[in-house]
Amino acid sequence: MRRQEIKRALYEVLEDTGKRKVAARTLRHFLVNLILLNIVLAVLETVPQVAETLDWQLRAVQIVSGVIFLIEYLLRLYVADLHPPLRRYGRFWSRLRYAIQPDAVIDLIGALPLLFVLFLPNQAVTVVVILRLLRFLKLARYSPALRSLISAVAAERKALLGSTMIIAGVVLLAATLMYLIEHDDQPENFRSILHGVYWAITTVTTVGYGDVVPISNLGKIVSAVVMLMGYGLIALPVGIIASAFAREIHSRDFVVTWSMVARVPLFEDLKATQIAEVTKLLQAQSVRKGGIIADKGDVADRMYFIADGEVAIQLPHETVYLGEGNFFGELALINQTRRTATVTAYSDCQLLVLEAGALQQLMDRDEALARKIMDEARERVAEGKKVLGEIAEEELEQAGVFASSEDSDTEPCLFDDDGKPVEKDPAQ
C-alpha cells in the first residue's frame, strides 16, 4: 500500500469517515475506555493505600496510556492536511491551524502527563494529576451529546450572561440589605457587604449552610423573600440551557436526516424545501440484532435509511452489508413490486422509514414534487438502470457491489403518462 493510501486510511479511521467504520468504531471504543480508566486511576492514586500497593502497576499504565495518547495526537496532526476545510492551506499551515483548534489542544493536554512523568517525575506531581483528570475533556470528541451541549451553551452565551447579571444583582442587593439590617445585631457575621455576599450566595442557591443566619424579624423576612427568589433565579439559566440543548439536538438530527434523504438519487434534484417535506414523513423504527426488516416476497412499499447499526441484504448469490448513513428500497416507493431479497439487522439498528403511501399523499399535494420524482424515475429506466428487485445499483454501490444483468431476473419498471407503473406485455 502506498504512503498516500496509508495516510488516507489513517484519516478515515481517526476521523470516522469513509468505509472503515468497523476500525473507526473499535478505535473510538478503545480510546473512550482508556480515558475512563485513566480518570479512575488518577483518582485512586490519591488514596495512600492504593498508591503504595499498586505503585509500579499504576506507573506502567500511566506511561503506556501517555504513549498511546501521544501517538494519537501525532497521527491526527499528520493527517490534518486531509481535512476538507484545511486542505487549501498546504501541509505546514494546515497542521498549524489544526494544532490550535480546541480538539487538538485537548489531545495535546492528554499527552502532556507522559512528558512530565519522564522529565519532571517529582517536581510536577500536582500538574500531572490535574492534566490526567483533564483527559476527561477528550470524551467530547467521541460524544455527540456532549458536543451538542457545549454548542448550546456557546449559542446562548448572551442569554446566560444576562441571567448571570440578574443573579449577581439580586445577590448584591440582598447582601446590602442584610448588612444594613443585621450589622448591629451580628457585627462578626456581617462586618461588611462582602460578608453579606457570602450569606446571599448560599441563600439564593438554596444551599443554606446555616453558619450565618439572620436573627432579627426584618432580617428573616428578607431572607425568606431571597430564598423564594432563588428558585426562580437558578431555574432561569437551567431553562435556557435545556431549551438550547433540545434545539441543538433537533437541528443536528434534522441535518443528518436531510443529508441522508438528499443522497437518494430519486430525491437528489429536489429543492431544499421539498427534501425537508420528505424528511417530515420519516418514521423511526428500532430493530434488534437478527430481526427481519423486510422479508422476501413481501410487497415492497417502503424504503429505509440506516441511522445507526448495520443491515444484511441476502441476495441470490451473496449477502450485502450496509451501514450507518446508507439506504435501501428506494425503488419500492415507485414500483411496489414483491421483494426479491430478505433484509435482516446484522446488529441493533435504528432505522428511518419512508412509506410509499405517505410519499404519494405528498406528491398529490405538490404537483412540482411529483413531476420531478417521476421524471427521475423515468430517466433512470430510460438509462437502463439495472435492478435487483427493489434494490438499485446506487444502493449496492454503497457496499462496493455492482449490479449486473446476470444477477437479476427482474425487468425494469415502465411508467404511463400519469407516472403510474405498468406491467410489461408478455407478448413483447
Short mmCIF file of C-alpha atoms in Angstrom, two decimals:
data_model
loop_
_atom_site.label_atom_id
_atom_site.label_comp_id
_atom_site.label_asym_id
_atom_site.label_seq_id
_atom_site.Cartn_x
_atom_site.Cartn_y
_atom_site.Cartn_z
CA MET A 1 0.00 0.00 0.00
CA ARG A 2 1.41 3.39 -0.96
CA ARG A 3 2.16 6.12 1.58
CA GLN A 4 -0.79 8.26 0.49
CA GLU A 5 -3.16 5.31 0.79
CA ILE A 6 -1.89 4.59 4.31
CA LYS A 7 -2.37 8.24 5.22
CA ARG A 8 -5.91 8.22 3.81
CA ALA A 9 -6.69 5.03 5.75
CA LEU A 10 -5.39 6.62 8.98
CA TYR A 11 -7.53 9.70 8.36
CA GLU A 12 -10.67 7.64 7.78
CA VAL A 13 -10.10 5.60 10.95
CA LEU A 14 -9.15 8.52 13.19
CA GLU A 15 -11.90 10.84 11.96
CA ASP A 16 -14.51 8.10 11.42
CA THR A 17 -15.10 8.92 7.76
CA GLY A 18 -15.18 6.68 4.70
CA LYS A 19 -15.84 2.95 4.64
CA ARG A 20 -13.60 1.88 7.55
CA LYS A 21 -16.45 2.09 10.03
CA VAL A 22 -15.58 -1.04 12.00
CA ALA A 23 -11.96 0.03 12.57
CA ALA A 24 -13.03 3.57 13.48
CA ARG A 25 -15.66 2.27 15.91
CA THR A 26 -13.16 -0.11 17.51
CA LEU A 27 -10.59 2.66 17.95
CA ARG A 28 -13.20 5.01 19.37
CA HIS A 29 -14.37 2.47 21.96
CA PHE A 30 -10.78 1.67 22.91
CA LEU A 31 -9.84 5.32 23.45
CA VAL A 32 -13.02 6.07 25.41
CA ASN A 33 -12.37 3.13 27.75
CA LEU A 34 -8.71 4.17 28.10
CA ILE A 35 -9.73 7.72 29.01
CA LEU A 36 -12.19 6.47 31.64
CA LEU A 37 -9.56 4.09 33.03
CA ASN A 38 -7.05 6.93 33.37
CA ILE A 39 -9.55 9.13 35.17
CA VAL A 40 -10.40 6.36 37.65
CA LEU A 41 -6.71 5.59 38.28
CA ALA A 42 -5.85 9.28 38.70
CA VAL A 43 -8.45 9.47 41.47
CA LEU A 44 -7.38 6.19 43.11
CA GLU A 45 -3.73 7.25 43.16
CA THR A 46 -4.61 9.92 45.71
CA VAL A 47 -5.52 7.13 48.17
CA PRO A 48 -2.24 6.31 50.01
CA GLN A 49 -3.02 2.60 50.44
CA VAL A 50 -3.78 2.15 46.73
CA ALA A 51 -0.73 4.16 45.66
CA GLU A 52 1.57 2.07 47.85
CA THR A 53 0.09 -1.30 46.87
CA LEU A 54 -0.10 -0.71 43.11
CA ASP A 55 2.83 1.64 42.68
CA TRP A 56 4.59 0.16 39.63
CA GLN A 57 1.36 -1.09 38.02
CA LEU A 58 -0.17 2.39 38.13
CA ARG A 59 3.03 3.90 36.78
CA ALA A 60 3.13 1.38 33.91
CA VAL A 61 -0.49 2.12 32.96
CA GLN A 62 0.24 5.83 33.13
CA ILE A 63 3.25 5.56 30.81
CA VAL A 64 1.53 3.23 28.33
CA SER A 65 -1.55 5.47 28.23
CA GLY A 66 0.62 8.53 27.73
CA VAL A 67 2.41 6.88 24.81
CA ILE A 68 -0.92 5.95 23.20
CA PHE A 69 -2.31 9.47 23.60
CA LEU A 70 0.91 10.98 22.26
CA ILE A 71 0.85 8.69 19.20
CA GLU A 72 -2.82 9.55 18.64
CA TYR A 73 -2.03 13.28 18.78
CA LEU A 74 0.90 12.97 16.35
CA LEU A 75 -1.16 10.86 13.91
CA ARG A 76 -4.02 13.35 13.99
CA LEU A 77 -1.51 16.11 13.31
CA TYR A 78 -0.03 14.05 10.47
CA VAL A 79 -3.38 13.65 8.66
CA ALA A 80 -4.58 17.19 9.44
CA ASP A 81 -3.97 18.36 5.87
CA LEU A 82 -6.63 15.91 4.64
CA HIS A 83 -9.43 17.75 6.47
CA PRO A 84 -11.59 19.43 3.78
CA PRO A 85 -11.55 22.91 5.41
CA LEU A 86 -7.75 22.82 5.85
CA ARG A 87 -6.56 21.33 2.55
CA ARG A 88 -6.10 24.67 0.83
CA TYR A 89 -3.51 25.87 3.38
CA GLY A 90 -0.85 23.31 2.49
CA ARG A 91 0.84 20.73 4.69
CA PHE A 92 2.54 23.03 7.21
CA TRP A 93 -0.12 25.69 7.69
CA SER A 94 -3.00 23.20 7.72
CA ARG A 95 -1.32 21.32 10.56
CA LEU A 96 -0.59 24.54 12.40
CA ARG A 97 -4.22 25.63 12.09
CA TYR A 98 -5.37 22.22 13.26
CA ALA A 99 -2.98 22.33 16.25
CA ILE A 100 -4.66 25.46 17.65
CA GLN A 101 -8.18 24.07 17.39
CA PRO A 102 -9.83 23.14 20.73
CA ASP A 103 -9.94 19.40 19.96
CA ALA A 104 -6.23 19.34 19.12
CA VAL A 105 -5.31 21.33 22.24
CA ILE A 106 -7.26 18.85 24.38
CA ASP A 107 -5.43 15.96 22.66
CA LEU A 108 -2.12 17.66 23.47
CA ILE A 109 -3.16 18.07 27.11
CA GLY A 110 -3.89 14.36 27.18
CA ALA A 111 -0.33 13.61 26.03
CA LEU A 112 1.49 16.09 28.29
CA PRO A 113 1.41 13.97 31.50
CA LEU A 114 3.77 11.49 29.84
CA LEU A 115 6.35 14.21 29.23
CA PHE A 116 6.10 15.47 32.81
CA VAL A 117 6.41 11.96 34.23
CA LEU A 118 9.51 11.22 32.14
CA PHE A 119 11.37 14.51 32.57
CA LEU A 120 9.95 16.02 35.80
CA PRO A 121 8.88 12.99 37.86
CA ASN A 122 8.97 14.69 41.26
CA GLN A 123 8.56 18.39 40.60
CA ALA A 124 5.24 18.25 38.73
CA VAL A 125 3.09 15.81 40.67
CA THR A 126 0.19 18.24 41.08
CA VAL A 127 0.32 19.31 37.44
CA VAL A 128 0.32 15.69 36.28
CA VAL A 129 -2.75 14.86 38.37
CA ILE A 130 -4.61 17.86 37.01
CA LEU A 131 -3.65 17.11 33.40
CA ARG A 132 -4.65 13.46 33.74
CA LEU A 133 -8.06 14.50 35.04
CA LEU A 134 -8.36 16.95 32.14
CA ARG A 135 -8.27 13.95 29.80
CA PHE A 136 -11.96 13.79 30.61
CA LEU A 137 -12.35 16.60 28.07
CA LYS A 138 -11.26 14.19 25.32
CA LEU A 139 -14.62 12.46 25.69
CA ALA A 140 -16.21 15.46 23.99
CA ARG A 141 -14.70 14.27 20.68
CA TYR A 142 -16.50 10.93 20.95
CA SER A 143 -19.78 12.13 22.49
CA PRO A 144 -22.15 13.96 20.10
CA ALA A 145 -24.44 14.78 23.03
CA LEU A 146 -21.61 16.47 24.95
CA ARG A 147 -20.57 18.43 21.88
CA SER A 148 -24.19 19.48 21.37
CA LEU A 149 -24.35 20.67 24.98
CA ILE A 150 -21.17 22.74 24.50
CA SER A 151 -22.62 24.20 21.29
CA ALA A 152 -25.87 25.01 23.09
CA VAL A 153 -24.03 26.86 25.88
CA ALA A 154 -21.95 28.76 23.31
CA ALA A 155 -25.03 29.69 21.29
CA GLU A 156 -26.86 31.01 24.34
CA ARG A 157 -23.87 32.74 25.93
CA LYS A 158 -25.51 36.18 25.73
CA ALA A 159 -28.70 34.96 27.40
CA LEU A 160 -26.67 33.13 30.05
CA LEU A 161 -24.58 36.25 30.65
CA GLY A 162 -27.78 38.25 31.06
CA SER A 163 -29.22 35.80 33.59
CA THR A 164 -25.90 35.78 35.46
CA MET A 165 -26.03 39.58 35.70
CA ILE A 166 -29.56 39.38 37.11
CA ILE A 167 -28.47 36.82 39.73
CA ALA A 168 -25.43 38.94 40.61
CA GLY A 169 -27.65 41.99 41.04
CA VAL A 170 -30.03 40.15 43.36
CA VAL A 171 -27.10 38.78 45.39
CA LEU A 172 -25.59 42.25 45.79
CA LEU A 173 -28.93 43.82 46.74
CA ALA A 174 -29.70 41.06 49.26
CA ALA A 175 -26.21 41.33 50.79
CA THR A 176 -26.55 45.10 51.14
CA LEU A 177 -29.97 44.88 52.81
CA MET A 178 -28.82 42.15 55.20
CA TYR A 179 -25.72 44.14 56.11
CA LEU A 180 -27.82 47.19 56.96
CA ILE A 181 -30.34 45.11 58.94
CA GLU A 182 -28.06 42.66 60.78
CA HIS A 183 -24.82 44.60 61.21
CA ASP A 184 -25.68 45.93 64.68
CA ASP A 185 -27.00 42.57 65.93
CA GLN A 186 -24.24 40.40 64.39
CA PRO A 187 -21.15 42.55 63.83
CA GLU A 188 -18.93 39.47 63.42
CA ASN A 189 -21.04 37.73 60.76
CA PHE A 190 -22.00 40.90 58.86
CA ARG A 191 -18.87 43.03 59.23
CA SER A 192 -19.21 44.33 55.66
CA ILE A 193 -21.26 43.95 52.49
CA LEU A 194 -18.69 41.41 51.27
CA HIS A 195 -19.51 39.19 54.26
CA GLY A 196 -23.16 39.63 53.38
CA VAL A 197 -22.43 38.44 49.82
CA TYR A 198 -21.40 35.04 51.17
CA TRP A 199 -24.73 34.72 53.00
CA ALA A 200 -26.64 35.93 49.91
CA ILE A 201 -24.98 33.37 47.60
CA THR A 202 -25.72 30.44 49.92
CA THR A 203 -29.31 31.68 50.26
CA VAL A 204 -30.01 32.39 46.57
CA THR A 205 -28.62 29.00 45.58
CA THR A 206 -30.83 27.44 48.31
CA VAL A 207 -27.78 25.70 49.84
CA GLY A 208 -28.21 27.27 53.26
CA TYR A 209 -25.20 26.07 55.28
CA GLY A 210 -26.69 27.59 58.42
CA ASP A 211 -23.41 29.11 59.68
CA VAL A 212 -24.71 32.64 59.07
CA VAL A 213 -28.42 33.30 59.68
CA PRO A 214 -30.45 36.43 60.38
CA ILE A 215 -31.77 36.84 63.93
CA SER A 216 -33.95 39.94 63.57
CA ASN A 217 -37.53 39.69 62.36
CA LEU A 218 -36.91 42.02 59.41
CA GLY A 219 -33.81 40.02 58.50
CA LYS A 220 -35.81 36.79 58.50
CA ILE A 221 -38.43 38.35 56.22
CA VAL A 222 -35.76 39.49 53.75
CA SER A 223 -34.14 36.04 53.95
CA ALA A 224 -37.43 34.31 53.14
CA VAL A 225 -38.00 36.54 50.10
CA VAL A 226 -34.45 35.92 48.85
CA MET A 227 -34.87 32.14 49.24
CA LEU A 228 -38.10 32.16 47.23
CA MET A 229 -36.48 34.28 44.54
CA GLY A 230 -33.57 31.84 44.44
CA TYR A 231 -35.69 29.05 42.99
CA GLY A 232 -36.71 31.19 40.03
CA LEU A 233 -33.26 32.72 39.51
CA ILE A 234 -31.44 29.38 39.41
CA ALA A 235 -34.10 27.90 37.12
CA LEU A 236 -33.52 30.72 34.59
CA PRO A 237 -30.11 29.61 33.21
CA VAL A 238 -31.11 25.95 33.55
CA GLY A 239 -34.16 26.57 31.36
CA ILE A 240 -32.07 28.47 28.79
CA ILE A 241 -29.53 25.65 28.53
CA ALA A 242 -32.20 22.94 28.41
CA SER A 243 -34.16 24.59 25.59
CA ALA A 244 -30.97 25.36 23.64
CA PHE A 245 -29.75 21.79 24.08
CA ALA A 246 -33.05 20.35 22.84
CA ARG A 247 -32.95 22.71 19.85
CA GLU A 248 -29.36 21.73 19.09
CA ILE A 249 -30.19 18.01 19.19
CA HIS A 250 -33.22 18.55 16.94
CA SER A 251 -31.17 20.60 14.47
CA ARG A 252 -28.38 18.02 14.36
CA ASP A 253 -30.81 15.16 13.79
CA PHE A 254 -32.60 17.14 11.08
CA VAL A 255 -29.33 17.90 9.27
CA VAL A 256 -28.26 14.25 9.40
CA THR A 257 -31.66 13.08 8.18
CA TRP A 258 -31.83 15.75 5.49
CA SER A 259 -28.40 14.78 4.15
CA MET A 260 -29.38 11.10 4.01
CA VAL A 261 -32.54 11.89 2.02
CA ALA A 262 -30.65 14.26 -0.30
CA ARG A 263 -28.23 11.43 -1.24
CA VAL A 264 -31.02 9.27 -2.67
CA PRO A 265 -30.96 9.53 -6.50
CA LEU A 266 -34.76 9.77 -6.57
CA PHE A 267 -34.63 12.98 -4.50
CA GLU A 268 -31.25 14.49 -5.36
CA ASP A 269 -32.69 17.05 -7.82
CA LEU A 270 -35.36 18.31 -5.44
CA LYS A 271 -35.25 21.73 -3.83
CA ALA A 272 -34.16 22.02 -0.21
CA THR A 273 -37.72 22.82 0.87
CA GLN A 274 -39.05 19.75 -0.94
CA ILE A 275 -36.43 17.49 0.65
CA ALA A 276 -37.42 18.96 4.01
CA GLU A 277 -41.03 17.98 3.32
CA VAL A 278 -39.92 14.43 2.54
CA THR A 279 -37.92 14.20 5.78
CA LYS A 280 -41.06 15.06 7.76
CA LEU A 281 -42.64 11.82 6.50
CA LEU A 282 -39.91 9.62 8.03
CA GLN A 283 -40.84 7.33 10.89
CA ALA A 284 -38.37 5.87 13.39
CA GLN A 285 -38.07 2.10 13.76
CA SER A 286 -35.82 0.05 16.04
CA VAL A 287 -34.81 -3.50 15.11
CA ARG A 288 -32.80 -5.80 17.35
CA LYS A 289 -29.89 -7.84 16.02
CA GLY A 290 -31.13 -10.74 13.88
CA GLY A 291 -34.59 -9.23 13.38
CA ILE A 292 -36.16 -9.27 9.91
CA ILE A 293 -36.61 -5.81 8.44
CA ALA A 294 -38.06 -6.87 5.09
CA ASP A 295 -38.91 -10.43 4.06
CA LYS A 296 -38.56 -11.87 0.58
CA GLY A 297 -41.94 -11.98 -1.16
CA ASP A 298 -43.47 -9.09 0.81
CA VAL A 299 -44.87 -6.10 -1.02
CA ALA A 300 -42.07 -3.52 -1.34
CA ASP A 301 -43.94 -0.39 -0.28
CA ARG A 302 -41.34 1.46 1.77
CA MET A 303 -37.68 2.45 1.80
CA TYR A 304 -35.28 2.56 4.74
CA PHE A 305 -32.50 4.86 5.93
CA ILE A 306 -29.96 3.44 8.37
CA ALA A 307 -29.47 5.95 11.20
CA ASP A 308 -27.41 3.55 13.30
CA GLY A 309 -26.27 -0.07 13.02
CA GLU A 310 -25.80 -2.38 10.05
CA VAL A 311 -28.15 -4.47 7.91
CA ALA A 312 -27.60 -7.57 5.75
CA ILE A 313 -29.33 -7.88 2.36
CA GLN A 314 -29.44 -11.54 1.31
CA LEU A 315 -29.20 -11.51 -2.48
CA PRO A 316 -29.39 -14.72 -4.56
CA HIS A 317 -25.61 -15.10 -4.90
CA GLU A 318 -24.21 -13.09 -1.98
CA THR A 319 -25.01 -11.05 1.11
CA VAL A 320 -24.56 -7.27 1.01
CA TYR A 321 -23.95 -5.28 4.20
CA LEU A 322 -25.00 -1.65 4.52
CA GLY A 323 -24.09 0.56 7.48
CA GLU A 324 -24.91 3.88 9.05
CA GLY A 325 -25.93 6.62 6.61
CA ASN A 326 -26.88 4.23 3.79
CA PHE A 327 -30.32 3.48 2.36
CA PHE A 328 -32.13 0.67 0.59
CA GLY A 329 -35.51 0.04 -1.04
CA GLU A 330 -35.59 3.33 -2.95
CA LEU A 331 -37.44 1.90 -5.95
CA ALA A 332 -40.04 0.42 -3.62
CA LEU A 333 -41.55 3.91 -3.42
CA ILE A 334 -42.43 3.75 -7.12
CA ASN A 335 -42.52 0.10 -8.20
CA GLN A 336 -44.16 -1.53 -5.17
CA THR A 337 -43.31 -4.98 -6.50
CA ARG A 338 -42.57 -8.09 -4.46
CA ARG A 339 -39.30 -8.01 -2.55
CA THR A 340 -36.67 -10.28 -4.04
CA ALA A 341 -34.31 -10.17 -1.05
CA THR A 342 -34.59 -10.63 2.69
CA VAL A 343 -33.14 -7.82 4.79
CA THR A 344 -32.14 -8.53 8.39
CA ALA A 345 -30.48 -6.49 11.14
CA TYR A 346 -26.82 -7.52 11.31
CA SER A 347 -26.59 -5.50 14.54
CA ASP A 348 -29.05 -3.47 16.60
CA CYS A 349 -30.42 -0.88 14.18
CA GLN A 350 -32.14 2.47 14.29
CA LEU A 351 -33.97 2.99 11.01
CA LEU A 352 -35.93 5.80 9.41
CA VAL A 353 -38.79 4.51 7.27
CA LEU A 354 -40.44 6.29 4.34
CA GLU A 355 -43.70 4.67 3.26
CA ALA A 356 -44.83 4.84 -0.35
CA GLY A 357 -48.36 5.83 0.68
CA ALA A 358 -47.15 8.83 2.68
CA LEU A 359 -44.93 9.98 -0.19
CA GLN A 360 -47.80 9.57 -2.65
CA GLN A 361 -50.00 11.81 -0.49
CA LEU A 362 -47.28 14.46 -0.51
CA MET A 363 -46.90 14.14 -4.27
CA ASP A 364 -50.67 14.53 -4.68
CA ARG A 365 -50.47 17.84 -2.84
CA ASP A 366 -47.37 19.09 -4.65
CA GLU A 367 -47.50 18.62 -8.44
CA ALA A 368 -43.99 20.00 -8.95
CA LEU A 369 -42.58 17.48 -6.49
CA ALA A 370 -44.47 14.62 -8.12
CA ARG A 371 -43.28 15.67 -11.57
CA LYS A 372 -39.62 15.77 -10.54
CA ILE A 373 -39.73 12.42 -8.80
CA MET A 374 -41.48 10.70 -11.67
CA ASP A 375 -39.19 12.33 -14.25
CA GLU A 376 -36.20 10.99 -12.35
CA ALA A 377 -37.78 7.54 -12.21
CA ARG A 378 -38.44 7.56 -15.99
CA GLU A 379 -34.93 8.80 -16.69
CA ARG A 380 -33.40 6.01 -14.66
CA VAL A 381 -35.46 3.44 -16.56
CA ALA A 382 -34.57 5.06 -19.89
CA GLU A 383 -30.87 4.90 -18.99
CA GLY A 384 -31.27 1.17 -18.41
CA LYS A 385 -30.63 1.15 -14.68
CA LYS A 386 -30.34 -2.48 -13.63
CA VAL A 387 -32.41 -3.51 -10.66
CA LEU A 388 -32.32 -6.49 -8.32
CA GLY A 389 -35.97 -6.50 -7.36
CA GLU A 390 -36.39 -3.25 -5.44
CA ILE A 391 -32.61 -2.90 -4.82
CA ALA A 392 -30.99 -0.46 -7.24
CA GLU A 393 -27.40 -0.03 -8.39
CA GLU A 394 -26.79 3.02 -6.22
CA GLU A 395 -27.82 1.09 -3.13
CA LEU A 396 -25.43 -1.76 -3.94
CA GLU A 397 -22.58 0.63 -4.72
CA GLN A 398 -22.76 1.83 -1.12
CA ALA A 399 -21.36 -1.56 -0.14
CA GLY A 400 -18.97 -1.80 -3.09
CA VAL A 401 -21.21 -4.23 -5.01
CA PHE A 402 -22.27 -3.51 -8.60
CA ALA A 403 -25.41 -4.97 -10.09
CA SER A 404 -25.30 -6.77 -13.39
CA SER A 405 -27.96 -8.08 -15.70
CA GLU A 406 -26.97 -11.66 -14.84
CA ASP A 407 -27.76 -11.04 -11.17
CA SER A 408 -31.43 -10.35 -11.69
CA ASP A 409 -34.43 -11.79 -13.44
CA THR A 410 -36.43 -8.60 -12.86
CA GLU A 411 -37.10 -6.30 -15.79
CA PRO A 412 -37.02 -2.51 -15.36
CA CYS A 413 -40.35 -0.97 -14.47
CA LEU A 414 -42.18 1.21 -17.05
CA PHE A 415 -44.45 4.18 -16.35
CA ASP A 416 -47.52 5.62 -18.04
CA ASP A 417 -48.16 9.34 -18.66
CA ASP A 418 -49.52 9.77 -15.14
CA GLY A 419 -46.41 8.30 -13.59
CA LYS A 420 -48.07 5.00 -12.65
CA PRO A 421 -46.09 1.78 -13.01
CA VAL A 422 -47.35 -0.53 -15.76
CA GLU A 423 -46.55 -4.17 -16.29
CA LYS A 424 -44.71 -5.26 -19.42
CA ASP A 425 -46.76 -7.07 -22.04
CA PRO A 426 -45.65 -10.75 -22.03
CA ALA A 427 -46.01 -10.85 -25.80
CA GLN A 428 -43.33 -8.19 -26.22
#
